[in-house]
Amino acid sequence: MSELHLGYPFRAMVVFTASLALALLLLVLPVGRGLASPVAAGVVVVTLAAVVLRTLQRNRARAQNAHVMASLGATTASLPVSLRTRMPLMLVTGDSLPELFNRDGDGERVAHVGNGAIWLRVDNPGDLPHVGVAVKRWRDGRAPDGVVLSIAPAAHASDDALAQALRIARQAASDASRMLGARLPGYVAIYQRLTTSPAAAVDSQWYGVSSACRLTEALQGDAQRLEAVMRAAETQAQQAGSDPVPAARAAALASIIGWTQRAVIGPLTDPRQPAMPWPLWGTGWIDCGPASDFRSPWARDIHAHSRITPPPVAASPVPWPLPQPLIEAMPRRLWVSPRLTAVAHAIALLAFAGALAIWGSAGNNQALLSRAGADLDRFSTIPVAHDNARRNALQALVADRDQIDRYARLGVPLRLSFGMYRGDAVMPVLDTAISSYEAPPPPPAVVTLDSMSLFDSGKAQLRPGSTRALVGALEMIRVHPDRRILVAGYTDNIGNADSNLKLSIARAGAVRDWLVEASGIPVTQFAIQGYGDTRPIASNATVAGRAKNRRVEITLVPNAPKEVPLGGAPKEVPLEDSPGI
């Protein structure tokens, strides 16, 4: 069988949908990596499972219905591909199917192309769902147009056996409708010899009801349609004159219509049954069928109501006519190419993905602005004195500014795009905040001199030749002529504390005087301070420790307002009021 059309591209649509979901999840939506990765893995697993399952289902369905589809393809080989999708295709199941399909002595056939429809034989009603799916694929996504249930009363031993067969057919039709996603109009064709005339068995016609709307209610409650069928038979009997066959057929037709309502239509449409009621669009009767005697359900029904036993009749010669008149008023469904349907679904998915992308981009942009705003607020609320915290906040601002600048140079990433990007508006605010930062002055530069290399013990006059030790401090002062200089003296704890304090101040003054004379810097830029033995840097319990504590420190002080704190000394001297100035 040539398969030029593959129906709805389910697997391609699954892959397309999964690709959109992954792109949104990983590139656009405001989802953290910790959640996005497992969700993306789940999407991939589900997609692969769906593709594999669909492939297995299609292969299994193809294998199960290979002979049916091969026969259908061979039967319709002469039909154009476009015609086989537009021409009604009816599934036929139920009784006496060989008599309906074996024509012209050409052996058992599964399919038959009539003047108005393609008829496909389904021997087992339980196969209706699988055959329906295969037909839908063969017809380029168009489901079968209906199901004909062939009922031969003489083929059933009792009403109970017939009711059980009807329940099975009803359940199968319900399953097929669910699997196909489309309603399957039902048609009941009753094959029963109504007369004993050999001519009637050869040349018979259909009597019945067919409509473009459901006939369930009509068959149960609208007697006018059924009366019209019986009147048509009675009219034929009147026109036949003395011929007894039409009159006998009219009488038998009235009886079998009542039996059909009770024994066939009831089990198929009873809402109390587990399966969904089978919607019927047509019901017909024909004076044609298998051999019948008093044991058939219909014959027993006649005997129960009238005490009349119908005579036995022989089987009609094959082939029996297919119920073409029943489907002439069948409802027509609008058919759309599955590829066109897939395109519409793809467009709808793209529109939905676009809406999600815009929503996700808006969320990402809001997060960007919120983060920059939070960093700005944190930087502005940190006191100037807390420079380490301000530097950390400043680094966050610089990172925000660099990120936005990178977007401006290299392009905005997808997660911030879709017309939602607002980063350019915050760039001037970040630049202003970054430029407002002023680093604190560096710590004072300090030169420490050993007092014993400058002064004799207990003295405050510079020893001859000791000025070489002051050359380093002099060079530092000359490099920064605009800085103020603090000269501080320190002693060990040997001796009286007051004497040590006075000695430390005197030694600081001696060093200050030499520096003023050697550097030419005004004395107003100098300050002296004596700490005595109050600030040891080593233990006074050892000779080496006491040697370290006897020192003179020369410190460059950054420019500051007039009141410059010089460090919590027991005796602090402002620069303008320092001793010796």
Coordinates of C-alpha atoms in Angstrom, one line a residue:
M1 CA 0.0 0.0 0.0
S2 CA 1.3 3.4 -1.0
E3 CA 1.4 5.8 2.0
L4 CA 1.8 9.2 0.5
H5 CA 0.5 11.0 3.6
L6 CA 1.7 10.5 7.2
G7 CA -1.1 12.2 9.0
Y8 CA -0.6 14.5 12.0
P9 CA 3.2 14.9 12.7
F10 CA 2.8 14.0 16.4
R11 CA 6.5 13.3 17.1
A12 CA 7.7 16.4 15.3
M13 CA 5.2 18.5 17.3
V14 CA 6.3 16.9 20.6
V15 CA 10.0 17.7 19.8
F16 CA 9.0 21.2 18.7
T17 CA 7.1 21.8 21.9
A18 CA 9.9 20.4 24.0
S19 CA 12.4 22.6 22.2
L20 CA 10.3 25.7 22.9
A21 CA 10.0 24.7 26.6
L22 CA 13.8 24.2 26.9
A23 CA 14.6 27.5 25.2
L24 CA 12.2 29.3 27.5
L25 CA 13.4 27.5 30.6
L26 CA 17.1 27.9 30.0
L27 CA 17.3 31.3 28.2
V28 CA 14.3 33.4 29.2
L29 CA 12.2 32.5 32.2
P30 CA 13.4 33.8 35.6
V31 CA 14.2 30.3 37.0
G32 CA 17.3 29.6 38.9
R33 CA 19.9 27.1 37.6
G34 CA 19.2 24.8 40.6
L35 CA 15.6 24.3 39.4
A36 CA 16.1 24.8 35.7
S37 CA 18.5 21.9 35.2
P38 CA 16.3 19.1 36.8
V39 CA 13.2 20.5 35.0
A40 CA 15.0 20.6 31.7
A41 CA 16.2 17.0 32.2
G42 CA 12.6 16.0 33.0
V43 CA 11.4 17.6 29.8
V44 CA 14.0 15.7 27.8
V45 CA 13.1 12.4 29.4
V46 CA 9.3 12.9 28.9
T47 CA 9.9 14.0 25.3
L48 CA 12.0 10.9 24.5
A49 CA 9.5 8.7 26.2
A50 CA 6.6 10.2 24.2
V51 CA 8.5 9.8 20.9
V52 CA 9.5 6.2 21.7
L53 CA 6.0 5.3 22.9
R54 CA 4.4 6.9 19.8
T55 CA 6.8 5.0 17.5
L56 CA 6.0 1.7 19.2
Q57 CA 2.2 2.3 19.1
R58 CA 2.4 3.1 15.4
N59 CA 4.5 0.1 14.6
R60 CA 2.2 -2.1 16.6
A61 CA -0.9 -0.7 14.9
R62 CA 0.7 -1.1 11.5
A63 CA 1.6 -4.8 12.3
Q64 CA -1.9 -5.5 13.7
N65 CA -3.8 -4.1 10.7
A66 CA -1.3 -4.8 8.0
H67 CA -3.6 -7.2 6.2
V68 CA -6.6 -4.9 6.5
M69 CA -4.6 -1.9 5.2
A70 CA -3.0 -4.0 2.4
S71 CA -6.5 -5.1 1.2
L72 CA -7.8 -1.6 1.5
G73 CA -4.9 -0.2 -0.5
A74 CA -5.3 -2.9 -3.2
T75 CA -9.0 -2.3 -3.4
T76 CA -8.6 1.5 -3.7
A77 CA -5.5 1.5 -5.9
S78 CA -7.4 3.0 -8.8
L79 CA -8.7 5.9 -6.7
P80 CA -6.8 9.2 -6.6
V81 CA -5.4 10.0 -3.2
S82 CA -7.5 13.1 -2.9
L83 CA -10.7 11.1 -3.6
R84 CA -10.0 8.5 -0.9
T85 CA -10.0 11.3 1.7
R86 CA -13.2 12.9 0.4
M87 CA -15.1 9.7 -0.3
P88 CA -17.0 8.4 2.8
L89 CA -15.4 5.4 4.4
M90 CA -17.5 3.2 6.5
L91 CA -16.4 0.5 8.9
V92 CA -18.7 -2.5 8.8
T93 CA -18.8 -5.0 11.7
G94 CA -21.3 -7.4 13.1
D95 CA -23.0 -10.4 11.5
S96 CA -22.7 -12.1 8.1
L97 CA -19.7 -10.0 6.9
P98 CA -18.6 -12.6 4.3
E99 CA -21.9 -12.4 2.6
L100 CA -21.6 -8.6 2.3
F101 CA -18.0 -8.5 1.0
N102 CA -17.4 -11.7 -1.0
R103 CA -18.5 -10.6 -4.4
D104 CA -18.2 -12.1 -7.9
G105 CA -16.7 -15.3 -6.5
D106 CA -13.3 -13.6 -6.1
G107 CA -12.7 -14.9 -2.7
E108 CA -12.8 -13.3 0.7
R109 CA -12.4 -9.5 0.6
V110 CA -11.8 -7.0 3.3
A111 CA -12.7 -3.8 1.5
H112 CA -15.2 -2.8 -1.2
V113 CA -15.5 0.4 -3.2
G114 CA -19.1 1.2 -4.0
N115 CA -20.8 4.0 -5.9
G116 CA -21.0 6.3 -2.9
A117 CA -18.6 5.0 -0.2
I118 CA -15.6 2.8 0.7
W119 CA -16.7 -0.1 2.9
L120 CA -14.1 -1.7 5.2
R121 CA -14.8 -5.0 6.9
V122 CA -14.0 -5.4 10.6
D123 CA -14.7 -9.0 11.7
N124 CA -14.1 -8.5 15.4
P125 CA -15.9 -5.4 16.9
G126 CA -13.1 -5.1 19.4
D127 CA -10.7 -4.2 16.6
L128 CA -12.7 -1.0 15.7
P129 CA -10.4 1.3 17.7
H130 CA -7.2 0.0 16.1
V131 CA -8.6 -0.2 12.6
G132 CA -10.0 3.3 13.0
V133 CA -6.6 4.7 13.9
A134 CA -5.0 2.9 11.0
V135 CA -7.7 4.2 8.6
K136 CA -7.1 7.8 10.0
R137 CA -3.5 7.6 9.2
W138 CA -4.2 6.0 5.7
R139 CA -6.6 8.8 4.9
D140 CA -4.2 11.6 5.9
G141 CA -5.6 12.3 9.3
R142 CA -9.3 11.9 8.5
A143 CA -11.2 9.4 10.7
P144 CA -13.7 7.0 9.3
D145 CA -17.1 8.6 8.6
G146 CA -19.1 6.0 10.5
V147 CA -19.7 2.5 11.6
V148 CA -22.3 0.1 10.2
L149 CA -23.5 -2.6 12.6
S150 CA -24.8 -5.5 10.6
I151 CA -27.5 -7.5 12.5
A152 CA -28.8 -10.8 11.3
P153 CA -31.4 -12.0 13.9
A154 CA -31.2 -15.5 12.6
A155 CA -27.5 -15.7 13.4
H156 CA -28.1 -15.4 17.2
A157 CA -29.4 -18.2 19.4
S158 CA -31.3 -15.9 21.8
D159 CA -32.0 -12.3 22.7
D160 CA -29.4 -12.5 25.5
A161 CA -26.7 -13.6 23.1
L162 CA -27.7 -10.8 20.8
A163 CA -27.7 -8.2 23.7
Q164 CA -24.2 -9.4 24.7
A165 CA -22.9 -8.9 21.1
L166 CA -24.5 -5.4 21.0
R167 CA -22.9 -4.4 24.3
I168 CA -19.5 -5.4 22.9
A169 CA -20.0 -3.4 19.7
R170 CA -21.2 -0.4 21.7
Q171 CA -18.1 -0.5 23.9
A172 CA -15.8 -0.9 20.9
A173 CA -17.5 2.1 19.2
S174 CA -17.0 4.2 22.3
D175 CA -13.3 3.3 22.6
A176 CA -12.8 4.0 18.9
S177 CA -14.4 7.5 19.2
R178 CA -12.2 8.3 22.2
M179 CA -9.0 7.1 20.5
L180 CA -9.8 9.0 17.2
G181 CA -10.9 12.1 19.0
A182 CA -14.0 12.3 16.7
R183 CA -17.5 11.0 16.9
L184 CA -18.4 7.9 14.9
P185 CA -22.0 8.0 13.7
G186 CA -23.6 4.6 14.0
Y187 CA -25.9 2.9 11.5
V188 CA -27.8 -0.4 12.1
A189 CA -28.5 -2.6 9.2
I190 CA -31.0 -5.5 9.8
Y191 CA -30.6 -8.4 7.4
Q192 CA -33.7 -10.6 7.8
R193 CA -35.7 -12.6 5.2
L194 CA -39.2 -11.1 5.6
T195 CA -40.9 -13.2 2.9
T196 CA -40.5 -16.6 1.4
S197 CA -40.4 -15.5 -2.2
P198 CA -37.2 -16.5 -4.1
A199 CA -37.6 -13.4 -6.2
A200 CA -37.6 -11.1 -3.1
A201 CA -34.4 -12.7 -2.0
V202 CA -32.7 -11.6 -5.2
D203 CA -34.3 -8.3 -5.9
S204 CA -34.7 -6.5 -2.5
Q205 CA -34.7 -2.9 -1.3
W206 CA -33.9 -1.1 1.9
Y207 CA -36.6 0.4 4.2
G208 CA -35.4 2.7 6.9
V209 CA -34.6 6.0 8.4
S210 CA -31.5 8.1 7.6
S211 CA -30.8 11.7 8.7
A212 CA -28.0 14.2 9.2
C213 CA -28.9 14.4 12.9
R214 CA -29.1 11.7 15.6
L215 CA -32.0 9.4 15.4
T216 CA -31.9 7.9 18.9
E217 CA -34.8 9.9 20.1
A218 CA -36.7 9.5 16.9
L219 CA -36.5 5.8 17.0
Q220 CA -37.7 5.6 20.5
G221 CA -40.3 8.3 20.7
D222 CA -41.0 9.8 17.3
A223 CA -43.4 7.3 15.7
Q224 CA -43.9 9.4 12.6
R225 CA -40.6 8.4 11.0
L226 CA -41.2 4.8 11.6
E227 CA -44.8 5.0 10.4
A228 CA -43.4 6.6 7.2
V229 CA -41.3 3.5 6.6
M230 CA -44.3 1.2 7.1
R231 CA -46.5 3.4 4.9
A232 CA -43.9 3.1 2.1
A233 CA -44.1 -0.7 2.4
E234 CA -47.9 -0.6 2.4
T235 CA -48.0 1.7 -0.6
Q236 CA -45.9 -0.8 -2.5
A237 CA -48.3 -3.6 -1.5
Q238 CA -51.3 -1.6 -2.8
Q239 CA -49.5 -0.9 -6.0
A240 CA -48.6 -4.6 -6.5
G241 CA -52.3 -5.5 -6.6
S242 CA -52.8 -9.2 -6.3
D243 CA -49.1 -10.0 -5.6
P244 CA -49.0 -11.3 -2.0
V245 CA -45.3 -10.7 -1.5
P246 CA -45.4 -6.9 -0.9
A247 CA -48.3 -7.3 1.6
A248 CA -46.4 -10.0 3.5
R249 CA -43.3 -7.8 3.5
A250 CA -45.2 -4.8 4.9
A251 CA -46.7 -6.9 7.7
A252 CA -43.3 -8.4 8.6
L253 CA -41.7 -5.0 8.4
A254 CA -44.0 -3.6 11.0
S255 CA -43.1 -6.5 13.3
I256 CA -39.4 -6.4 12.8
I257 CA -39.3 -2.6 13.4
G258 CA -40.9 -3.1 16.8
W259 CA -38.4 -5.9 17.6
T260 CA -35.5 -3.7 16.5
Q261 CA -36.5 -0.9 18.9
R262 CA -36.7 -3.3 21.8
A263 CA -33.9 -5.8 21.1
V264 CA -31.3 -3.7 19.2
I265 CA -31.8 0.1 19.7
G266 CA -32.3 -0.3 23.5
P267 CA -29.0 -2.0 24.3
L268 CA -27.1 0.4 22.0
T269 CA -28.5 3.6 23.5
D270 CA -29.5 2.7 27.0
P271 CA -27.7 5.4 29.3
R272 CA -27.7 2.9 32.2
Q273 CA -25.1 0.8 30.4
P274 CA -21.4 1.3 31.3
A275 CA -20.3 2.4 27.9
M276 CA -21.2 5.7 26.3
P277 CA -24.5 5.5 24.4
W278 CA -23.9 5.0 20.7
P279 CA -25.4 7.9 18.7
L280 CA -27.3 6.5 15.7
W281 CA -27.9 8.3 12.5
G282 CA -29.7 5.7 10.6
T283 CA -31.5 2.3 10.8
G284 CA -32.6 0.1 7.9
W285 CA -34.2 -3.2 7.2
I286 CA -34.0 -5.4 4.1
D287 CA -35.7 -8.5 2.9
C288 CA -32.4 -10.3 2.7
G289 CA -30.4 -12.5 5.1
P290 CA -29.5 -15.9 6.3
A291 CA -31.8 -18.9 6.5
S292 CA -34.3 -18.4 9.3
D293 CA -36.7 -20.6 11.2
F294 CA -38.8 -20.4 14.3
R295 CA -35.8 -20.5 16.6
S296 CA -34.5 -17.0 15.6
P297 CA -35.0 -14.2 18.2
W298 CA -37.3 -12.3 15.8
A299 CA -39.5 -15.4 15.1
R300 CA -39.8 -16.0 18.8
D301 CA -40.8 -12.4 19.3
I302 CA -43.5 -12.7 16.7
H303 CA -44.8 -15.8 18.3
A304 CA -44.8 -14.2 21.8
H305 CA -46.9 -11.2 20.6
S306 CA -49.2 -12.8 18.0
R307 CA -49.0 -16.6 18.6
I308 CA -48.0 -16.8 14.9
T309 CA -44.9 -18.6 13.9
P310 CA -43.2 -17.4 10.7
P311 CA -42.5 -20.1 8.2
P312 CA -38.8 -21.0 7.6
V313 CA -37.1 -19.3 4.8
A314 CA -33.9 -20.0 2.8
A315 CA -30.9 -17.8 2.8
S316 CA -30.5 -15.1 0.3
P317 CA -28.0 -15.6 -2.5
V318 CA -24.7 -13.7 -2.0
P319 CA -23.5 -11.1 -2.2
W320 CA -25.9 -9.2 0.0
P321 CA -26.3 -5.5 -0.7
L322 CA -24.5 -3.0 1.4
P323 CA -26.6 -0.4 3.2
Q324 CA -25.7 2.5 0.8
P325 CA -29.2 4.2 1.2
L326 CA -28.6 4.5 5.0
I327 CA -25.5 6.8 4.6
E328 CA -26.8 9.1 1.9
A329 CA -27.9 11.7 4.5
M330 CA -24.9 11.1 6.8
P331 CA -23.4 14.2 8.5
R332 CA -20.5 15.7 6.7
R333 CA -17.4 16.7 8.8
L334 CA -15.1 19.5 7.9
W335 CA -11.8 18.0 7.2
V336 CA -8.5 20.0 7.6
S337 CA -5.2 18.7 6.5
P338 CA -3.2 17.4 9.5
R339 CA -0.2 19.4 8.3
L340 CA -2.3 22.6 8.3
T341 CA -3.5 21.6 11.7
A342 CA 0.0 21.1 12.9
V343 CA 1.0 24.5 11.5
A344 CA -1.9 26.1 13.4
H345 CA -0.8 24.4 16.6
A346 CA 2.8 25.5 16.0
I347 CA 1.7 29.1 15.6
A348 CA -0.4 28.8 18.7
L349 CA 2.5 27.4 20.6
L350 CA 4.8 30.1 19.3
A351 CA 2.3 32.8 20.4
F352 CA 2.1 31.2 23.8
A353 CA 5.9 30.9 24.1
G354 CA 6.2 34.6 23.0
A355 CA 3.8 35.7 25.7
L356 CA 5.8 33.6 28.3
A357 CA 9.0 35.1 26.9
I358 CA 7.7 38.6 27.3
W359 CA 6.5 37.8 30.9
G360 CA 9.9 36.2 31.8
S361 CA 11.9 39.1 30.2
A362 CA 9.8 41.6 32.2
G363 CA 10.6 39.6 35.4
N364 CA 14.3 39.4 34.6
N365 CA 14.5 43.2 33.9
Q366 CA 12.7 43.9 37.1
A367 CA 15.1 41.7 39.0
L368 CA 18.0 43.6 37.3
L369 CA 16.6 47.0 38.3
S370 CA 15.8 45.8 41.8
R371 CA 19.3 44.5 42.3
A372 CA 20.9 47.8 41.1
G373 CA 18.5 49.8 43.3
A374 CA 19.3 47.7 46.3
D375 CA 23.0 48.1 45.7
L376 CA 22.6 51.9 45.3
D377 CA 20.6 52.1 48.6
R378 CA 23.2 50.0 50.4
F379 CA 26.0 52.2 49.2
S380 CA 24.3 55.5 50.1
T381 CA 23.4 54.3 53.6
I382 CA 26.9 53.2 54.7
P383 CA 28.7 55.9 56.8
V384 CA 31.8 57.4 55.3
A385 CA 33.8 56.2 58.3
H386 CA 33.0 52.5 57.4
D387 CA 35.3 52.4 54.4
N388 CA 35.6 48.7 54.1
A389 CA 31.8 48.3 53.9
R390 CA 31.6 51.2 51.4
R391 CA 34.3 49.5 49.3
N392 CA 32.3 46.3 49.2
A393 CA 29.1 48.2 48.2
L394 CA 31.1 50.1 45.6
Q395 CA 32.3 46.9 44.1
A396 CA 28.7 45.8 43.7
L397 CA 27.9 49.1 41.9
V398 CA 30.9 48.7 39.6
A399 CA 29.8 45.1 38.8
D400 CA 26.3 46.4 38.0
R401 CA 27.7 49.2 35.8
D402 CA 30.1 46.8 34.0
Q403 CA 27.3 44.4 33.3
I404 CA 25.0 47.0 31.8
D405 CA 27.9 48.5 29.8
R406 CA 28.7 45.0 28.5
Y407 CA 25.1 44.7 27.3
A408 CA 25.3 48.1 25.6
R409 CA 28.5 47.0 23.7
L410 CA 27.8 43.3 23.0
G411 CA 24.0 43.2 22.9
V412 CA 21.3 42.5 25.4
P413 CA 20.9 38.8 26.2
L414 CA 17.7 37.0 25.2
R415 CA 16.4 36.8 28.8
L416 CA 16.3 40.6 29.0
S417 CA 15.0 41.3 25.5
F418 CA 11.6 41.3 23.9
G419 CA 11.2 45.1 24.3
M420 CA 11.5 44.9 28.1
Y421 CA 15.1 46.0 28.6
R422 CA 15.5 49.1 30.9
G423 CA 19.1 48.9 31.9
D424 CA 20.2 52.0 30.0
A425 CA 18.1 54.2 32.3
V426 CA 20.0 53.1 35.4
M427 CA 23.5 53.6 34.0
P428 CA 23.7 57.4 34.7
V429 CA 22.6 56.8 38.3
L430 CA 25.3 54.2 38.8
D431 CA 28.0 56.4 37.3
T432 CA 27.0 59.3 39.6
A433 CA 27.1 57.1 42.7
I434 CA 30.5 55.5 41.7
S435 CA 32.1 58.9 41.0
S436 CA 30.9 60.2 44.4
Y437 CA 33.1 57.8 46.3
E438 CA 36.2 59.4 47.8
A439 CA 38.9 57.2 49.3
P440 CA 39.9 58.0 52.9
P441 CA 43.4 59.6 53.3
P442 CA 46.2 57.0 53.5
P443 CA 47.6 56.2 56.9
P444 CA 50.4 58.6 58.1
A445 CA 53.9 58.0 56.9
V446 CA 56.1 57.3 59.9
V447 CA 59.9 57.3 60.4
T448 CA 61.1 55.8 63.7
L449 CA 64.5 56.8 65.1
D450 CA 66.4 55.3 68.0
S451 CA 66.8 57.9 70.7
M452 CA 70.2 56.5 71.8
S453 CA 71.6 57.1 68.3
L454 CA 70.5 60.8 68.6
F455 CA 70.9 61.7 72.2
D456 CA 73.1 60.8 75.2
S457 CA 71.3 59.1 78.1
G458 CA 69.1 61.6 79.9
K459 CA 69.9 64.4 77.5
A460 CA 67.9 66.3 74.9
Q461 CA 70.7 67.7 72.7
L462 CA 71.5 66.1 69.5
R463 CA 74.9 64.4 69.6
P464 CA 77.4 65.5 66.9
G465 CA 77.2 63.2 63.9
S466 CA 73.7 62.0 64.9
T467 CA 72.0 64.0 62.2
R468 CA 72.9 61.3 59.6
A469 CA 70.1 59.3 61.1
L470 CA 67.7 62.1 60.3
V471 CA 68.5 62.2 56.6
G472 CA 65.7 59.7 55.8
A473 CA 63.1 61.7 57.6
L474 CA 64.3 64.9 55.9
E475 CA 63.9 63.3 52.4
M476 CA 60.3 62.2 53.3
I477 CA 59.5 65.7 54.4
R478 CA 60.9 67.3 51.2
V479 CA 58.9 64.9 49.0
H480 CA 55.7 66.1 50.7
P481 CA 56.3 69.8 51.5
D482 CA 52.5 70.4 51.9
R483 CA 52.1 67.9 54.7
R484 CA 52.1 68.7 58.4
I485 CA 54.7 66.9 60.5
L486 CA 54.3 65.5 63.9
V487 CA 57.5 64.7 65.9
A488 CA 56.8 62.5 69.0
G489 CA 59.2 61.4 71.7
Y490 CA 59.1 58.2 73.8
T491 CA 61.2 56.8 76.7
D492 CA 61.4 53.6 78.7
N493 CA 60.1 53.4 82.2
I494 CA 63.5 53.8 84.0
G495 CA 63.3 56.9 86.2
N496 CA 60.5 59.3 87.2
A497 CA 57.5 59.3 84.9
D498 CA 57.2 63.1 84.9
S499 CA 60.9 63.4 84.1
N500 CA 60.5 60.9 81.3
L501 CA 57.6 62.9 79.8
K502 CA 59.6 66.2 79.9
L503 CA 62.6 64.4 78.3
S504 CA 60.4 63.0 75.5
I505 CA 59.0 66.4 74.7
A506 CA 62.4 68.0 74.8
R507 CA 63.9 65.4 72.5
A508 CA 60.9 65.8 70.1
G509 CA 61.6 69.6 70.1
A510 CA 65.3 69.1 69.3
V511 CA 64.5 66.9 66.3
R512 CA 61.8 69.4 65.2
D513 CA 64.3 72.3 65.3
W514 CA 66.8 70.5 63.3
L515 CA 64.3 69.5 60.6
V516 CA 63.0 73.1 60.3
E517 CA 66.5 74.4 59.9
A518 CA 67.5 71.7 57.4
S519 CA 64.3 71.6 55.3
G520 CA 63.3 75.3 55.2
I521 CA 59.7 74.3 55.9
P522 CA 57.9 76.8 58.2
V523 CA 57.8 75.9 61.8
T524 CA 54.0 76.2 61.7
Q525 CA 53.8 73.0 59.8
F526 CA 55.4 71.1 62.7
A527 CA 54.0 69.8 65.9
I528 CA 55.8 68.1 68.8
Q529 CA 54.4 65.6 71.3
G530 CA 55.8 63.8 74.2
Y531 CA 54.5 60.5 75.5
G532 CA 57.2 59.6 78.0
D533 CA 56.9 55.9 79.0
T534 CA 53.1 55.6 78.3
R535 CA 53.3 54.0 74.9
P536 CA 55.8 51.2 74.9
I537 CA 56.1 49.0 71.8
A538 CA 58.1 46.3 73.7
S539 CA 58.5 45.0 77.2
N540 CA 60.4 47.3 79.6
A541 CA 61.5 44.2 81.5
T542 CA 64.4 43.5 79.1
V543 CA 67.3 45.6 77.9
A544 CA 66.3 45.0 74.3
G545 CA 62.7 46.0 75.0
R546 CA 63.7 49.2 76.7
A547 CA 66.0 50.1 73.8
K548 CA 63.0 49.8 71.4
N549 CA 60.8 52.0 73.6
R550 CA 63.4 54.8 73.6
R551 CA 62.5 56.4 70.2
V552 CA 61.5 59.4 68.2
E553 CA 58.7 59.1 65.6
I554 CA 58.3 61.5 62.7
T555 CA 54.9 61.3 61.1
L556 CA 53.4 63.0 58.0
V557 CA 49.8 64.0 58.8
P558 CA 47.3 64.4 55.9
N559 CA 45.8 67.8 55.5
A560 CA 42.8 68.2 57.8
P561 CA 40.8 70.9 59.5
K562 CA 42.4 72.9 62.2
E563 CA 41.4 70.5 65.0
V564 CA 43.3 67.3 63.9
P565 CA 43.2 64.5 66.5
L566 CA 46.6 63.1 66.9
G567 CA 45.7 59.9 68.6
G568 CA 44.4 59.7 72.2
A569 CA 47.6 60.8 73.9
P570 CA 47.6 61.5 77.6
K571 CA 48.8 65.0 76.6
E572 CA 47.6 66.2 73.1
V573 CA 48.9 69.5 71.7
P574 CA 47.1 71.1 68.8
L575 CA 49.4 72.1 65.9
E576 CA 48.9 75.8 66.6
D577 CA 49.6 75.4 70.3
S578 CA 52.4 72.8 70.3
P579 CA 55.3 73.5 72.7
G580 CA 58.1 75.3 71.1
I581 CA 56.0 76.6 68.2

